Coordinates of C-alpha atoms and ligand atoms in Angstrom, one line a residue:
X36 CA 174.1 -71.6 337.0
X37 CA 176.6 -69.6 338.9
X38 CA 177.5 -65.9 337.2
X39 CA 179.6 -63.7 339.3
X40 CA 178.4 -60.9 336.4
X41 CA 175.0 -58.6 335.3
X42 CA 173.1 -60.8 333.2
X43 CA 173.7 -60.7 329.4
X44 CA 171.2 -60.8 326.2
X45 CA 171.8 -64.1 325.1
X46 CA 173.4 -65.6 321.8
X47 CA 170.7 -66.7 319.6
X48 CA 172.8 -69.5 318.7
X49 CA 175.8 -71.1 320.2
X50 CA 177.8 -73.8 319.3
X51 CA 179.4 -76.1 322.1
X52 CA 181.6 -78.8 320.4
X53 CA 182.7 -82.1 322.7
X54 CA 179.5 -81.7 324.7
X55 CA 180.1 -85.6 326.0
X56 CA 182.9 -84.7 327.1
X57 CA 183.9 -84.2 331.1
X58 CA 183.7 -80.3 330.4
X59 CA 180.9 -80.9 328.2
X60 CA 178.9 -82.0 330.4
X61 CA 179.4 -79.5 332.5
X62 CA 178.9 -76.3 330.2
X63 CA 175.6 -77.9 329.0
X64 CA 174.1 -76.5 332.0
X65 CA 176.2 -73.6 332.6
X66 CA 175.7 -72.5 328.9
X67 CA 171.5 -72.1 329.3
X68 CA 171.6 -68.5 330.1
X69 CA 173.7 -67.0 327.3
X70 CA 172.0 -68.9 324.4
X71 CA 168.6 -69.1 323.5
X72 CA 169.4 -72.3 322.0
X73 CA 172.8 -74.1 322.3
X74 CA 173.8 -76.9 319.8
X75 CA 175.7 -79.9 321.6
X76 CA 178.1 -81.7 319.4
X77 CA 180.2 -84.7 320.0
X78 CA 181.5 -87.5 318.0
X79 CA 180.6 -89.8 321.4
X80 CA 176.9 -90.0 322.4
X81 CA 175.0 -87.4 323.5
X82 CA 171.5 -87.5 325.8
X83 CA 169.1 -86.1 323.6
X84 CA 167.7 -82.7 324.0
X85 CA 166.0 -82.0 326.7
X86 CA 163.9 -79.1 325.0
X87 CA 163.4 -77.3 322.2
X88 CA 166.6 -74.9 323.8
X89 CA 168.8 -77.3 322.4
X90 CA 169.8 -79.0 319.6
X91 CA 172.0 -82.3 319.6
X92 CA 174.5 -83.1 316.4
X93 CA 176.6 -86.1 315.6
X94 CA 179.8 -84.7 314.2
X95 CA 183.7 -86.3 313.2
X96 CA 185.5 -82.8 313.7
X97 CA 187.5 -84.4 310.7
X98 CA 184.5 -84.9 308.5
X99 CA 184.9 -80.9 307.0
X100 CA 181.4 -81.2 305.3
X101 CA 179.6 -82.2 308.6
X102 CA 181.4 -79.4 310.6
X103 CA 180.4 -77.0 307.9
X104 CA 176.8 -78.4 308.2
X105 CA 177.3 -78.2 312.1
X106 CA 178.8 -74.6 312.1
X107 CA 175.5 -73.2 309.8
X108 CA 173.7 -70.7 312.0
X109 CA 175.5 -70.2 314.7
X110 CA 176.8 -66.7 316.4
X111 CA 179.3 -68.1 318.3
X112 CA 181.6 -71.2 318.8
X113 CA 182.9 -73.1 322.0
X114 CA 185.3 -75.1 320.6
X115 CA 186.0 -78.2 323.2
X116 CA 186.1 -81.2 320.6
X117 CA 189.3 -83.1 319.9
X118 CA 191.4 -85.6 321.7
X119 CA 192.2 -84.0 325.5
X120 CA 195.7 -85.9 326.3
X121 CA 198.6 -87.0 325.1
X122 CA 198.1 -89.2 321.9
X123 CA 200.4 -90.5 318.9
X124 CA 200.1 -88.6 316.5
X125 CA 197.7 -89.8 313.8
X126 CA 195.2 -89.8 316.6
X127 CA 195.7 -85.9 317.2
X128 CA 196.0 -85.5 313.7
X129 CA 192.0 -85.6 312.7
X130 CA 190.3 -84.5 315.3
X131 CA 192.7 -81.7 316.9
X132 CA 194.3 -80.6 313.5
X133 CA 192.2 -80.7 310.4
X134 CA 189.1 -80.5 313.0
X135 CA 190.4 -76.8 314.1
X136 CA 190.9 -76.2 310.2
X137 CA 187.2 -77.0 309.8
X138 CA 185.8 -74.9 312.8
X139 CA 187.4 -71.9 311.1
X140 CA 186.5 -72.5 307.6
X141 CA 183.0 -73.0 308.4
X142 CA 183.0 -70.0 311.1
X143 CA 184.4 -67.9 308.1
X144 CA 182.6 -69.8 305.6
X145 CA 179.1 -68.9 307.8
X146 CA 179.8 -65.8 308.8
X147 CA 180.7 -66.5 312.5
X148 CA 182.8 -63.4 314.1
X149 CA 183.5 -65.3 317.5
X150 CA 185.5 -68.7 318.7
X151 CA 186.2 -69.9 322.4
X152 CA 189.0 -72.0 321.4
X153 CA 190.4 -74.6 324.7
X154 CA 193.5 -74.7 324.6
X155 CA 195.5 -75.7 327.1
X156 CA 198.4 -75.6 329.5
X157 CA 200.6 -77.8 327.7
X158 CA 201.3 -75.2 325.1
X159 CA 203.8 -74.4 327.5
X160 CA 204.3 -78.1 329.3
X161 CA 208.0 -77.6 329.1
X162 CA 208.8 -74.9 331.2
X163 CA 209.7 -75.5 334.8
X164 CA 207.7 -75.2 337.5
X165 CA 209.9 -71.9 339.0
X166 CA 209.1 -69.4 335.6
X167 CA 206.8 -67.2 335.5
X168 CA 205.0 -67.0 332.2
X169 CA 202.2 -64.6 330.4
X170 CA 200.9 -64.7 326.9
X171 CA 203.7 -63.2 324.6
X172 CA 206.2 -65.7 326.8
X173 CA 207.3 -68.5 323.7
X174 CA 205.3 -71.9 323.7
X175 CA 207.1 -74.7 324.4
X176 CA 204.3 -77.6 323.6
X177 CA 205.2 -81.0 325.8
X178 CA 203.9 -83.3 323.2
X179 CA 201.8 -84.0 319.9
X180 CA 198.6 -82.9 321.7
X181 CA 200.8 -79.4 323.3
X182 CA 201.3 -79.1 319.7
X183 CA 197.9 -79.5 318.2
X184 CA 196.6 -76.8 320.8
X185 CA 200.0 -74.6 319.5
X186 CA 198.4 -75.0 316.2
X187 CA 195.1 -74.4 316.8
X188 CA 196.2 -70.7 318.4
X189 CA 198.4 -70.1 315.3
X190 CA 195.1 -70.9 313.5
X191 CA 193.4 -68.4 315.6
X192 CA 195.6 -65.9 315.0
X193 CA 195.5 -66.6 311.3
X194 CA 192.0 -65.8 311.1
X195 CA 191.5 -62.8 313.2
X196 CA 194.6 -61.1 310.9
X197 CA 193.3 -62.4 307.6
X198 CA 189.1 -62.4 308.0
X199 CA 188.7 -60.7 311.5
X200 CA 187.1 -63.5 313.2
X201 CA 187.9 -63.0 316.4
X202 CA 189.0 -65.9 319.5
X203 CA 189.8 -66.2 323.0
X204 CA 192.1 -68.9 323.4
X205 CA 191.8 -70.3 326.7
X206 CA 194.9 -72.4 328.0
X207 CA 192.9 -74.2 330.3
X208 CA 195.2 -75.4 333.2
X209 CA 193.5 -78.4 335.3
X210 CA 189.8 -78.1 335.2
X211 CA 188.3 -80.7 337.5
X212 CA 186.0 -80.9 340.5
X213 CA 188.7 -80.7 342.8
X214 CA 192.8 -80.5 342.0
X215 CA 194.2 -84.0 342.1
X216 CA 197.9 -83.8 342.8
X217 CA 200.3 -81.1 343.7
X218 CA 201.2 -79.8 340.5
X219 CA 196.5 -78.9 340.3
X220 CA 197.9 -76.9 343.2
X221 CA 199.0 -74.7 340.8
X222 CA 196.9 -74.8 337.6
X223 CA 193.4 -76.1 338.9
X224 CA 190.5 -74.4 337.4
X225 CA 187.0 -74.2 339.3
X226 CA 183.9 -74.8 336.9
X227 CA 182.4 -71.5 338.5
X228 CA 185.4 -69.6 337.2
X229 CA 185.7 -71.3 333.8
X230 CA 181.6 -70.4 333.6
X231 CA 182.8 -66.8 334.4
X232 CA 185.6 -66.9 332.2
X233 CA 183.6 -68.2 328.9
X234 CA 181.0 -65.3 329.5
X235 CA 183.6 -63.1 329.5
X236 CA 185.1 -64.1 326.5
X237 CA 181.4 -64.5 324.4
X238 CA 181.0 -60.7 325.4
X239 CA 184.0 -58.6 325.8
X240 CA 184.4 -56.5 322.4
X241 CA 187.2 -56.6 320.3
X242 CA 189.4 -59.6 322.2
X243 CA 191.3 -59.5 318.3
X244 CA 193.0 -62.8 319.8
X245 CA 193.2 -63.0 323.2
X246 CA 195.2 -65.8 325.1
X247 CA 194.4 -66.7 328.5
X248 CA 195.4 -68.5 331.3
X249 CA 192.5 -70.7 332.8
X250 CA 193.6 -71.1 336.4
X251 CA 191.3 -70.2 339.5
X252 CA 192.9 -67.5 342.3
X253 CA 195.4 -70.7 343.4
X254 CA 198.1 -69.3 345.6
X255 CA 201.2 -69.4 343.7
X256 CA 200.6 -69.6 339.8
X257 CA 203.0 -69.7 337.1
X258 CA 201.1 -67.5 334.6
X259 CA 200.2 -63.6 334.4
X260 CA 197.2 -62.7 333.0
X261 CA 198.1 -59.0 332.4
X262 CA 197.5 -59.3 328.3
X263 CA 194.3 -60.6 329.0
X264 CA 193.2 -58.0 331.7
X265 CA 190.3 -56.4 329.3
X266 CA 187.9 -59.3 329.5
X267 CA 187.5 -58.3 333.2
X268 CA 188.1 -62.4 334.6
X269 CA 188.6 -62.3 338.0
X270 CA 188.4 -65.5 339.9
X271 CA 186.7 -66.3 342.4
X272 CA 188.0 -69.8 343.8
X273 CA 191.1 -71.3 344.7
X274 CA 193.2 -74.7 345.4
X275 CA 194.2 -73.8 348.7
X276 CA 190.9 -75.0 350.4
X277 CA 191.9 -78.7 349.1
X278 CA 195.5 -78.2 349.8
X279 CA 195.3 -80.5 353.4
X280 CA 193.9 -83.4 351.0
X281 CA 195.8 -83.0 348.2
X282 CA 199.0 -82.6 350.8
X283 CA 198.0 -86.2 352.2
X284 CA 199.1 -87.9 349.1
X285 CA 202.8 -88.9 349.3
X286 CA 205.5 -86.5 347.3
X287 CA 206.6 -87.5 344.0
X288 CA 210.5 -88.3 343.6
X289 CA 212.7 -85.2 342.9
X290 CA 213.1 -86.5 339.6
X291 CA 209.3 -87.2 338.9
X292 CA 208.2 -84.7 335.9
X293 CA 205.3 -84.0 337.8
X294 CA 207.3 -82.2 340.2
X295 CA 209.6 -80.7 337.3
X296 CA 207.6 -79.0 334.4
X297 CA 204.7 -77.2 334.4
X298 CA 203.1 -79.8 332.0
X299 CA 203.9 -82.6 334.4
X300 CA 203.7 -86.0 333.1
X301 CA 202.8 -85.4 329.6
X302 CA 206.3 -84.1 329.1
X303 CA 207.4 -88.5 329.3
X304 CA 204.6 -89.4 327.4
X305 CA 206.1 -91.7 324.3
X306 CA 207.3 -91.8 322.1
X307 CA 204.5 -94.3 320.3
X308 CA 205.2 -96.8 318.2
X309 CA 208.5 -98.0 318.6
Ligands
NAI584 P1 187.2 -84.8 327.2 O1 188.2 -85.7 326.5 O2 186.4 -85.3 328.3 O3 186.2 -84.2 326.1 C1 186.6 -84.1 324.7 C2 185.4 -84.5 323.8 O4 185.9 -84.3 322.5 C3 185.0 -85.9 324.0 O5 183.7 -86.0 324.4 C4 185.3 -86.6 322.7 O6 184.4 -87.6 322.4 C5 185.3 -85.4 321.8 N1 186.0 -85.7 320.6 C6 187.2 -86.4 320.4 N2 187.5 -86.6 319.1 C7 186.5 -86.0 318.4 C8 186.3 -85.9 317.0 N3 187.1 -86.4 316.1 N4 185.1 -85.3 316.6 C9 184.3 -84.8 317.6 N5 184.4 -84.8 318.9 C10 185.6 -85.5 319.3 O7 188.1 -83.5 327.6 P2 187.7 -82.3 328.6 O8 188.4 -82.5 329.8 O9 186.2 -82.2 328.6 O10 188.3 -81.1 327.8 C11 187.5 -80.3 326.9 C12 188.5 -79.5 326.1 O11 189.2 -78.7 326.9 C13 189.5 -80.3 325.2 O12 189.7 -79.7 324.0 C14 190.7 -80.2 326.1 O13 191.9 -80.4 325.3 C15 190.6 -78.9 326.7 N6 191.3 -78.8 328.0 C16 190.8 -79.4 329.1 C17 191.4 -79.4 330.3 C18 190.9 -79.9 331.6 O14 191.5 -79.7 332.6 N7 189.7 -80.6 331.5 C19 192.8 -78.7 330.4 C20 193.2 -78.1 329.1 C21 192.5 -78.2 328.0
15L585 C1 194.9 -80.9 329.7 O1 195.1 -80.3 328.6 C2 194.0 -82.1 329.6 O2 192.9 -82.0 328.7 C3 193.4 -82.4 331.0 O3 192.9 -83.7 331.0 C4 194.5 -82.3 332.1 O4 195.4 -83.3 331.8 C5 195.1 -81.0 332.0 O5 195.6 -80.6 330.8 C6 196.3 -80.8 333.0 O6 197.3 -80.4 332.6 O7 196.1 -81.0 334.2

């Protein structure tokens, strides 16, 4: 586990939805130290619990009475369930939608006072690549998916204002090993500073609801952290040391959305169905 902080008392209980999933997997581990026992839940399969430290759960984030079951006794939730790219929409619709509308019933239902909602980039997936953006800048979501994570923030927002359970929304840029294009030049996310970044937002009072950009120290970003500036992230990694390999790959066209908007392809995704 790599923690660029003082250690913390841990959670008693914490809740890590889409555990299988490529983040998942990775916060499994990285989670140990700030729970004393952290409930895994996917609707894929999971390995079972390696020790009595965690707990493994089964759960359709559109099934409302298995996430209120799910949410029972936890202090905390890291919300990473739900579809992760662009999908039609009846896809999104269950597990990004009405499953965001369960988390926070069942946090408010159970008494939970803290989310870790990812979100992500495409939010604002329409923008160009030459704007800067921060958190109050307007979302422009790049497809059903930039919308469900729109919605989920709204929800956030809803529930700190009307029950004062409080969220960090993280708009996660590109969080991967290593950044696999040019356009992960820009948004790439080391695991070591989304660990940092998660303990910040589990312990940092009052965060209300705080929006963040999840992006490493990459050379030239699009976003500005300033609203965000009392959870203390700094990070510690950047693109630039992969920026030889990445640089070997051949440019896109001019016209290539990749090279265009800060969503990148998912802005020509669809439509479905036709
Ligand atoms: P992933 O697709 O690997 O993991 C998502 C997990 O959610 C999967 O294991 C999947 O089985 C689970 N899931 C899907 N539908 C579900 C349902 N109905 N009920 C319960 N679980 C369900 O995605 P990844 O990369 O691990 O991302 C995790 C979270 O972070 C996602 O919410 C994604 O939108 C967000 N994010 C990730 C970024 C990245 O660069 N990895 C960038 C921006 C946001
Ligand atoms: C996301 O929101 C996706 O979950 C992830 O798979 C990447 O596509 C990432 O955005 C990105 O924009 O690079």
């Amino acid at each position: 586990m790599t923690s660029t902080s003082t250690p913390r008392a841990p959670f008693n209980r914490l809740l890590l939805t889409g555990a299988a999933g490529g983040l998942g997997k990775v916060l499994r581990e990285r989670l140990r130290p700030y729970a004393n026992v952290l409930r895994l839940s996917d609707i894929a399969a999971l390995a079972p619990a390696v020790d009595d430290h965690e707990e493994v759960v089964l759960c359709d984030l559109a099934d409302k009475q298995a996430v209120h079951q799910l949410v029972e006794g936890v202090d905390a939730i890291l919300h990473f369930g739900g579809v992760s790219v662009e999908r039609p929409f009846e896809e999104i619709l269950g597990a990004n939608i009405s499953g965001v509308f369960h988390i926070y019933e069942a946090a408010r239902k159970h008494g939970v006072k803290r989310v870790i909602f990812a979100s992500s980039n495409h939010v604002i997936g329409f923008y160009k690549q030459d704007q800067q953006l921060d958190a109050t800048s307007a979302r422009r979501p790049d497809g059903y998916y930039g919308l469900s994570k729109s919605y989920g923030e709204d929800m956030a927002s809803f529930y700190f204002d009307r029950y004062g359970i409080e969220t960090v929304s993280i708009r996660i840029g590109s969080s991967f090993p290593e950044p696999q294009n040019r356009r992960m030049m820009h948004t790439w996310l080391s695991f070591d500073d989304l660990t940092q970044l998660l303990e910040r937002s589990l312990y940092t009072p009052n965060v209300g609801h705080t929006v963040v950009y999840g992006m490493s120290a990459n050379k030239d970003v699009w976003w500005d952290n300033r609203y965000a500036s009392h959870l203390g992230f700094e990070a510690k990694d950047t693109s630039e040391v992969f920026r030889d390999k990445v640089e070997a790959q051949p440019m896109p066209a001019d016209d290539d959305p990749a090279r265009i908007y800060q969503g990148g392809a998912f802005v020509a995704a669809g439509p479905f169905g036709d």
